[in-house]
Structure formats: C-alpha cells, structure tokens
PDB file of C-alpha atoms in Angstrom:
ATOM      1  CA  MET A   1      21.537 -17.673  21.621  1.00 43.00           C
ATOM      2  CA  ASN A   2      20.622 -15.532  24.587  1.00 49.00           C
ATOM      3  CA  ARG A   3      23.955 -16.526  26.197  1.00 58.00           C
ATOM      4  CA  VAL A   4      25.837 -14.579  23.516  1.00 62.00           C
ATOM      5  CA  ASP A   5      27.822 -11.709  25.015  1.00 67.00           C
ATOM      6  CA  ALA A   6      26.002  -8.381  24.641  1.00 60.00           C
ATOM      7  CA  GLY A   7      29.086  -6.930  22.960  1.00 68.00           C
ATOM      8  CA  ARG A   8      28.579  -9.298  20.051  1.00 91.00           C
ATOM      9  CA  ARG A   9      25.066  -8.081  19.252  1.00 94.00           C
ATOM     10  CA  CYS A  10      23.895  -4.929  17.514  1.00 95.00           C
ATOM     11  CA  PRO A  11      23.282  -2.566  20.461  1.00 94.00           C
ATOM     12  CA  TRP A  12      19.799  -1.515  19.319  1.00 94.00           C
ATOM     13  CA  CYS A  13      18.397  -4.919  20.314  1.00 93.00           C
ATOM     14  CA  LEU A  14      19.519  -5.001  23.949  1.00 91.00           C
ATOM     15  CA  GLY A  15      16.439  -3.384  25.486  1.00 87.00           C
ATOM     16  CA  SER A  16      14.284  -6.483  25.904  1.00 91.00           C
ATOM     17  CA  ASP A  17      14.113 -10.229  25.380  1.00 94.00           C
ATOM     18  CA  LEU A  18      11.611  -9.663  22.553  1.00 95.00           C
ATOM     19  CA  TYR A  19      14.041  -7.322  20.801  1.00 94.00           C
ATOM     20  CA  ARG A  20      16.913  -9.786  21.224  1.00 95.00           C
ATOM     21  CA  ARG A  21      14.881 -12.693  19.828  1.00 95.00           C
ATOM     22  CA  TYR A  22      13.838 -10.600  16.852  1.00 97.00           C
ATOM     23  CA  HIS A  23      17.457  -9.599  16.210  1.00 96.00           C
ATOM     24  CA  ASP A  24      18.812 -13.117  16.672  1.00 96.00           C
ATOM     25  CA  GLU A  25      16.181 -14.981  14.682  1.00 96.00           C
ATOM     26  CA  GLU A  26      14.640 -12.672  12.072  1.00 96.00           C
ATOM     27  CA  TRP A  27      16.299  -9.329  11.421  1.00 97.00           C
ATOM     28  CA  GLY A  28      18.365  -9.380   8.261  1.00 96.00           C
ATOM     29  CA  VAL A  29      17.407 -12.898   7.177  1.00 97.00           C
ATOM     30  CA  PRO A  30      16.346 -12.718   3.497  1.00 97.00           C
ATOM     31  CA  VAL A  31      12.576 -13.031   3.075  1.00 97.00           C
ATOM     32  CA  HIS A  32      11.079 -14.213  -0.211  1.00 97.00           C
ATOM     33  CA  ASP A  33       7.594 -15.207   0.905  1.00 97.00           C
ATOM     34  CA  ASP A  34       5.035 -12.685  -0.331  1.00 98.00           C
ATOM     35  CA  ARG A  35       2.855 -12.847   2.751  1.00 98.00           C
ATOM     36  CA  ARG A  36       5.793 -12.160   5.063  1.00 98.00           C
ATOM     37  CA  LEU A  37       6.949  -9.333   2.833  1.00 98.00           C
ATOM     38  CA  PHE A  38       3.467  -7.850   3.072  1.00 98.00           C
ATOM     39  CA  GLU A  39       3.553  -8.258   6.854  1.00 98.00           C
ATOM     40  CA  PHE A  40       6.822  -6.352   7.185  1.00 98.00           C
ATOM     41  CA  LEU A  41       5.637  -3.675   4.769  1.00 97.00           C
ATOM     42  CA  ILE A  42       2.543  -3.019   6.906  1.00 97.00           C
ATOM     43  CA  LEU A  43       4.409  -3.207  10.215  1.00 97.00           C
ATOM     44  CA  GLU A  44       7.150  -0.842   9.076  1.00 97.00           C
ATOM     45  CA  GLY A  45       4.516   1.643   7.909  1.00 96.00           C
ATOM     46  CA  ALA A  46       2.728   1.324  11.242  1.00 97.00           C
ATOM     47  CA  GLN A  47       5.970   2.150  13.031  1.00 95.00           C
ATOM     48  CA  ALA A  48       6.185   5.658  11.526  1.00 93.00           C
ATOM     49  CA  GLY A  49       6.666   8.054  14.465  1.00 91.00           C
ATOM     50  CA  LEU A  50       6.814   5.185  16.967  1.00 94.00           C
ATOM     51  CA  SER A  51       9.411   2.747  18.284  1.00 91.00           C
ATOM     52  CA  TRP A  52       9.897  -0.656  16.710  1.00 92.00           C
ATOM     53  CA  SER A  53       9.415  -2.208  20.167  1.00 92.00           C
ATOM     54  CA  THR A  54       5.861  -0.827  20.181  1.00 93.00           C
ATOM     55  CA  ILE A  55       5.152  -2.603  16.913  1.00 96.00           C
ATOM     56  CA  LEU A  56       6.799  -5.868  17.970  1.00 95.00           C
ATOM     57  CA  ASN A  57       4.645  -5.898  21.094  1.00 95.00           C
ATOM     58  CA  LYS A  58       1.560  -5.486  18.908  1.00 97.00           C
ATOM     59  CA  ARG A  59       2.608  -7.921  16.190  1.00 97.00           C
ATOM     60  CA  ASP A  60       0.248 -10.693  17.275  1.00 97.00           C
ATOM     61  CA  GLY A  61      -2.557  -8.153  17.414  1.00 98.00           C
ATOM     62  CA  TYR A  62      -1.771  -7.089  13.861  1.00 98.00           C
ATOM     63  CA  ARG A  63      -1.735 -10.670  12.643  1.00 98.00           C
ATOM     64  CA  ARG A  64      -5.157 -11.246  14.140  1.00 98.00           C
ATOM     65  CA  ALA A  65      -6.635  -7.939  13.004  1.00 98.00           C
ATOM     66  CA  PHE A  66      -5.237  -8.082   9.457  1.00 98.00           C
ATOM     67  CA  ALA A  67      -6.218 -11.653   8.511  1.00 98.00           C
ATOM     68  CA  ARG A  68      -2.741 -13.091   9.182  1.00 98.00           C
ATOM     69  CA  PHE A  69      -1.475 -10.581   6.623  1.00 98.00           C
ATOM     70  CA  ASP A  70      -3.218 -12.206   3.692  1.00 98.00           C
ATOM     71  CA  PRO A  71      -3.129  -9.348   1.145  1.00 98.00           C
ATOM     72  CA  VAL A  72      -6.112 -10.743  -0.765  1.00 98.00           C
ATOM     73  CA  LYS A  73      -8.291 -10.612   2.346  1.00 98.00           C
ATOM     74  CA  VAL A  74      -6.962  -7.241   3.512  1.00 98.00           C
ATOM     75  CA  ALA A  75      -7.603  -5.751   0.063  1.00 98.00           C
ATOM     76  CA  ARG A  76     -11.299  -6.537   0.565  1.00 98.00           C
ATOM     77  CA  PHE A  77     -11.563  -4.605   3.827  1.00 98.00           C
ATOM     78  CA  GLY A  78     -14.110  -1.815   3.759  1.00 98.00           C
ATOM     79  CA  ALA A  79     -15.531   0.915   5.988  1.00 97.00           C
ATOM     80  CA  ARG A  80     -16.844  -1.588   8.549  1.00 98.00           C
ATOM     81  CA  ASP A  81     -13.364  -3.084   8.898  1.00 98.00           C
ATOM     82  CA  VAL A  82     -11.850   0.364   9.353  1.00 98.00           C
ATOM     83  CA  ARG A  83     -14.274   0.993  12.235  1.00 98.00           C
ATOM     84  CA  ARG A  84     -13.421  -2.405  13.720  1.00 98.00           C
ATOM     85  CA  LEU A  85      -9.700  -1.719  13.492  1.00 98.00           C
ATOM     86  CA  MET A  86     -10.062   1.750  14.992  1.00 98.00           C
ATOM     87  CA  ALA A  87     -11.575   0.077  18.061  1.00 98.00           C
ATOM     88  CA  ASP A  88      -8.862  -2.602  18.312  1.00 98.00           C
ATOM     89  CA  ALA A  89      -6.371  -1.869  21.111  1.00 97.00           C
ATOM     90  CA  GLY A  90      -4.130  -4.630  19.766  1.00 97.00           C
ATOM     91  CA  ILE A  91      -2.892  -2.398  16.942  1.00 98.00           C
ATOM     92  CA  VAL A  92      -1.918   1.231  16.413  1.00 97.00           C
ATOM     93  CA  ARG A  93      -5.292   2.955  16.098  1.00 97.00           C
ATOM     94  CA  ASN A  94      -4.344   5.538  13.534  1.00 97.00           C
ATOM     95  CA  ARG A  95      -6.946   5.965  10.800  1.00 97.00           C
ATOM     96  CA  LEU A  96      -4.453   7.072   8.141  1.00 97.00           C
ATOM     97  CA  LYS A  97      -2.199   4.073   8.809  1.00 97.00           C
ATOM     98  CA  ILE A  98      -5.144   1.661   8.800  1.00 98.00           C
ATOM     99  CA  GLN A  99      -6.494   3.036   5.537  1.00 98.00           C
ATOM    100  CA  ALA A 100      -2.988   2.983   4.069  1.00 98.00           C
ATOM    101  CA  ALA A 101      -2.571  -0.687   5.006  1.00 98.00           C
ATOM    102  CA  ILE A 102      -5.762  -1.563   3.135  1.00 98.00           C
ATOM    103  CA  GLY A 103      -4.787   0.534   0.132  1.00 98.00           C
ATOM    104  CA  ASN A 104      -1.308  -0.974   0.191  1.00 98.00           C
ATOM    105  CA  ALA A 105      -2.817  -4.466   0.051  1.00 98.00           C
ATOM    106  CA  ARG A 106      -4.588  -3.501  -3.169  1.00 98.00           C
ATOM    107  CA  ALA A 107      -1.424  -1.967  -4.618  1.00 98.00           C
ATOM    108  CA  PHE A 108       0.518  -5.058  -3.491  1.00 98.00           C
ATOM    109  CA  LEU A 109      -1.817  -7.290  -5.522  1.00 98.00           C
ATOM    110  CA  GLU A 110      -1.383  -5.071  -8.561  1.00 98.00           C
ATOM    111  CA  VAL A 111       2.397  -5.443  -8.305  1.00 98.00           C
ATOM    112  CA  ARG A 112       2.005  -9.189  -7.954  1.00 98.00           C
ATOM    113  CA  ARG A 113      -0.151  -9.329 -11.066  1.00 98.00           C
ATOM    114  CA  GLU A 114       2.456  -7.384 -13.020  1.00 98.00           C
ATOM    115  CA  PHE A 115       5.604  -9.177 -11.822  1.00 98.00           C
ATOM    116  CA  GLY A 116       4.312 -12.600 -10.827  1.00 98.00           C
ATOM    117  CA  SER A 117       5.164 -11.978  -7.182  1.00 98.00           C
ATOM    118  CA  PHE A 118       5.970  -9.044  -4.935  1.00 98.00           C
ATOM    119  CA  ASP A 119       9.214 -10.853  -4.203  1.00 98.00           C
ATOM    120  CA  ALA A 120      10.238 -10.610  -7.872  1.00 97.00           C
ATOM    121  CA  TYR A 121       9.441  -6.899  -7.983  1.00 98.00           C
ATOM    122  CA  LEU A 122      11.167  -6.008  -4.712  1.00 98.00           C
ATOM    123  CA  TRP A 123      14.342  -8.066  -4.937  1.00 98.00           C
ATOM    124  CA  GLY A 124      14.884  -6.901  -8.495  1.00 97.00           C
ATOM    125  CA  PHE A 125      16.087  -3.600  -7.031  1.00 98.00           C
ATOM    126  CA  VAL A 126      19.141  -5.440  -5.653  1.00 97.00           C
ATOM    127  CA  ASN A 127      19.441  -7.986  -8.483  1.00 96.00           C
ATOM    128  CA  GLY A 128      18.173 -10.729  -6.210  1.00 95.00           C
ATOM    129  CA  ARG A 129      21.158 -10.569  -3.862  1.00 95.00           C
ATOM    130  CA  PRO A 130      21.349  -9.029  -0.369  1.00 96.00           C
ATOM    131  CA  LEU A 131      23.612  -6.005  -0.097  1.00 96.00           C
ATOM    132  CA  GLN A 132      26.446  -6.730   2.341  1.00 95.00           C
ATOM    133  CA  SER A 133      27.393  -3.686   4.388  1.00 92.00           C
ATOM    134  CA  ARG A 134      30.331  -3.333   6.740  1.00 92.00           C
ATOM    135  CA  ARG A 135      29.082  -1.036   9.505  1.00 92.00           C
ATOM    136  CA  ARG A 136      31.390  -0.847  12.494  1.00 91.00           C
ATOM    137  CA  GLY A 137      29.048   1.165  14.709  1.00 92.00           C
ATOM    138  CA  MET A 138      25.484   2.435  14.831  1.00 93.00           C
ATOM    139  CA  LYS A 139      26.631   5.869  13.671  1.00 94.00           C
ATOM    140  CA  ASP A 140      27.676   4.226  10.400  1.00 93.00           C
ATOM    141  CA  VAL A 141      24.191   2.880   9.645  1.00 94.00           C
ATOM    142  CA  PRO A 142      22.330   5.234   7.288  1.00 94.00           C
ATOM    143  CA  GLY A 143      18.680   6.132   7.608  1.00 94.00           C
ATOM    144  CA  ARG A 144      18.203   5.845   3.862  1.00 96.00           C
ATOM    145  CA  THR A 145      20.193   5.045   0.724  1.00 97.00           C
ATOM    146  CA  GLY A 146      19.938   5.534  -3.008  1.00 97.00           C
ATOM    147  CA  VAL A 147      18.304   2.121  -3.308  1.00 98.00           C
ATOM    148  CA  SER A 148      15.682   2.897  -0.666  1.00 98.00           C
ATOM    149  CA  ASP A 149      15.053   6.228  -2.395  1.00 98.00           C
ATOM    150  CA  ALA A 150      14.413   4.403  -5.682  1.00 98.00           C
ATOM    151  CA  ILE A 151      12.117   1.809  -4.108  1.00 98.00           C
ATOM    152  CA  SER A 152      10.209   4.471  -2.176  1.00 98.00           C
ATOM    153  CA  ARG A 153       9.714   6.539  -5.324  1.00 98.00           C
ATOM    154  CA  ASP A 154       8.449   3.560  -7.294  1.00 98.00           C
ATOM    155  CA  LEU A 155       6.125   2.360  -4.532  1.00 98.00           C
ATOM    156  CA  LYS A 156       4.576   5.812  -4.235  1.00 98.00           C
ATOM    157  CA  GLN A 157       4.009   5.932  -7.984  1.00 98.00           C
ATOM    158  CA  ARG A 158       2.176   2.621  -7.651  1.00 98.00           C
ATOM    159  CA  GLY A 159      -0.146   4.019  -4.991  1.00 98.00           C
ATOM    160  CA  PHE A 160       1.522   2.793  -1.801  1.00 98.00           C
ATOM    161  CA  ARG A 161       1.482   5.042   1.263  1.00 98.00           C
ATOM    162  CA  PHE A 162       3.683   5.246   4.384  1.00 97.00           C
ATOM    163  CA  VAL A 163       6.613   4.152   2.230  1.00 98.00           C
ATOM    164  CA  GLY A 164       9.044   7.042   2.606  1.00 97.00           C
ATOM    165  CA  SER A 165      12.701   6.232   2.044  1.00 98.00           C
ATOM    166  CA  THR A 166      13.485   5.892   5.773  1.00 97.00           C
ATOM    167  CA  ILE A 167      10.610   3.425   6.232  1.00 97.00           C
ATOM    168  CA  VAL A 168      11.698   1.531   3.124  1.00 98.00           C
ATOM    169  CA  TYR A 169      15.283   1.268   4.353  1.00 97.00           C
ATOM    170  CA  ALA A 170      14.108  -0.164   7.679  1.00 97.00           C
ATOM    171  CA  PHE A 171      11.998  -2.603   5.645  1.00 98.00           C
ATOM    172  CA  MET A 172      15.043  -3.558   3.558  1.00 98.00           C
ATOM    173  CA  GLN A 173      17.011  -4.254   6.733  1.00 97.00           C
ATOM    174  CA  ALA A 174      14.200  -6.328   8.213  1.00 97.00           C
ATOM    175  CA  VAL A 175      13.700  -8.561   5.163  1.00 98.00           C
ATOM    176  CA  GLY A 176      17.395  -9.044   4.495  1.00 97.00           C
ATOM    177  CA  MET A 177      17.778  -6.970   1.338  1.00 98.00           C
ATOM    178  CA  VAL A 178      20.707  -5.428   3.163  1.00 97.00           C
ATOM    179  CA  ASN A 179      22.757  -7.125   5.870  1.00 97.00           C
ATOM    180  CA  ASP A 180      23.242  -4.292   8.355  1.00 97.00           C
ATOM    181  CA  HIS A 181      24.390  -6.370  11.318  1.00 97.00           C
ATOM    182  CA  LEU A 182      27.495  -4.647  12.632  1.00 96.00           C
ATOM    183  CA  THR A 183      30.865  -6.206  11.841  1.00 95.00           C
ATOM    184  CA  ASN A 184      31.289  -7.433  15.439  1.00 95.00           C
ATOM    185  CA  CYS A 185      27.748  -8.905  15.651  1.00 96.00           C
ATOM    186  CA  PHE A 186      27.580 -12.681  15.862  1.00 96.00           C
ATOM    187  CA  ARG A 187      24.721 -12.738  13.300  1.00 96.00           C
ATOM    188  CA  ARG A 188      26.506 -10.902  10.500  1.00 96.00           C
ATOM    189  CA  ALA A 189      28.671 -13.725   9.153  1.00 95.00           C
ATOM    190  CA  PRO A 190      26.004 -16.477   9.248  1.00 95.00           C
ATOM    191  CA  ILE A 191      23.563 -14.263   7.347  1.00 95.00           C
ATOM    192  CA  ALA A 192      26.236 -13.210   4.841  1.00 94.00           C
ATOM    193  CA  SER A 193      27.012 -16.878   4.156  1.00 92.00           C
ATOM    194  CA  LEU A 194      23.413 -17.933   3.487  1.00 87.00           C
ATOM    195  CA  PRO A 195      23.006 -19.418  -0.005  1.00 78.00           C
ATOM    196  CA  ARG A 196      21.182 -17.314  -2.539  1.00 67.00           C
ATOM    197  CA  SER A 197      17.496 -18.219  -2.415  1.00 59.00           C
ATOM    198  CA  GLY A 198      15.771 -19.656  -5.441  1.00 50.00           C
ATOM    199  CA  SER A 199      13.512 -16.631  -5.481  1.00 53.00           C
ATOM    200  CA  SER A 200      11.687 -15.249  -8.465  1.00 49.00           C
ATOM    201  CA  ALA A 201      13.543 -11.950  -8.201  1.00 47.00           C
ATOM    202  CA  THR A 202      15.004 -12.405 -11.663  1.00 43.00           C
ATOM    203  CA  LEU A 203      11.550 -11.851 -13.113  1.00 40.00           C
ATOM    204  CA  ARG A 204      11.905  -8.099 -12.644  1.00 41.00           C
ATOM    205  CA  GLY A 205      12.368  -6.277 -15.925  1.00 38.00           C
ATOM    206  CA  LYS A 206      11.181  -9.128 -18.119  1.00 33.00           C
TER     207      LYS A 206
END
C-alpha cells in the first residue's frame, strides 16, 4: 500500500509512515468491537489540544498503561493508579485527561448495561450505517456536524468528559461512522463498499 501515489491519499496522512499506515489500514473502517471503541474514545479525548501524531506515537504506551483498554479494569482505577499514570512518560501526563479516562470507563459500562453494548448505543445515532461523505478537499471536511453535536450532548449528559463535538467528530471518522476519505483517495471506495456489519446497533431505542 505504501507504493500508492501520494495524490491518491488524504493529504493529512503524508507526514510519516505511522500516519500513512494508520490511514491505509484503520481510519474510517467501521469498528463494532466495544474495547476498540473505548480505545478510540480515550485516545481522541487525550488528543485534545495536541496533534494526532503525538497520540499515535504514544498508543502502545496507552495500551500498556490502561490495561489494554479493558473498560472494566480501567473503571476500577483509583488514586494510586492516577499517581502511576501521572509518572508514565508513555502517555500524555495530564491529570484532567487521566481522571476523565477513568470516569469515562465507568460511564461506558453504564451505557453498556443500558443498551447491551456501547456499539449498539453509538451506532444507533447513524442507524447502524456509516455516513458516506463526498469531500473533494480538506477544506470541505467539517470539524463537527449535527450528528456529532447530538452524540456529544448525550455523552456529556451521561457523565463523559473530553467529548466535545469536535472530538466526537474525529472519533466518528476514526471508527468509520462517517467515511471522510476524500473522493480521490484510494481508500474511499473500498470502505464505502464494505458490507454492513452484523452489529448490535439496532438495539438502540428498544
């Protein structure tokens, strides 16, 4: 995939091999696994005020520090874990973000108890189907949408933090709720043609 002409990739990913691999292999592919959804939720919140490349470079550190993103384990973290994480150079050592990640794990489990899975709750906002955009250039890609506004509002009401609409829209792009690969990007069509997953998203609203 790395032999693909740069003009056929979204330009934001051209800064490093790590960025290109993330773009080519993960970004925009629909995610329905709760643990991976939790991982992206925490990583997108950690990115606030920083570059996504910073977070990608620390991703392995986050996986180690946050129990491979097991929300049940993270929800049990206490003051000792906060001190441990504040001393861990492998992650972003921001106390508010660390405490938010732990609180978000607890809120995540509450959502899962209510809806059967976080996947069902989240994908219900788009009726279980990825939104297919047709962005011709980076200037056409919004920072937020009405859907991200609605998700952000609901998450905040449920006690989640670092889930503003801009963060939520980046999360939606990452987990494939919206296919924002540009129209000339070689990844757009393959992702658009993926079969609808047998997710539990239809549980929302029952």
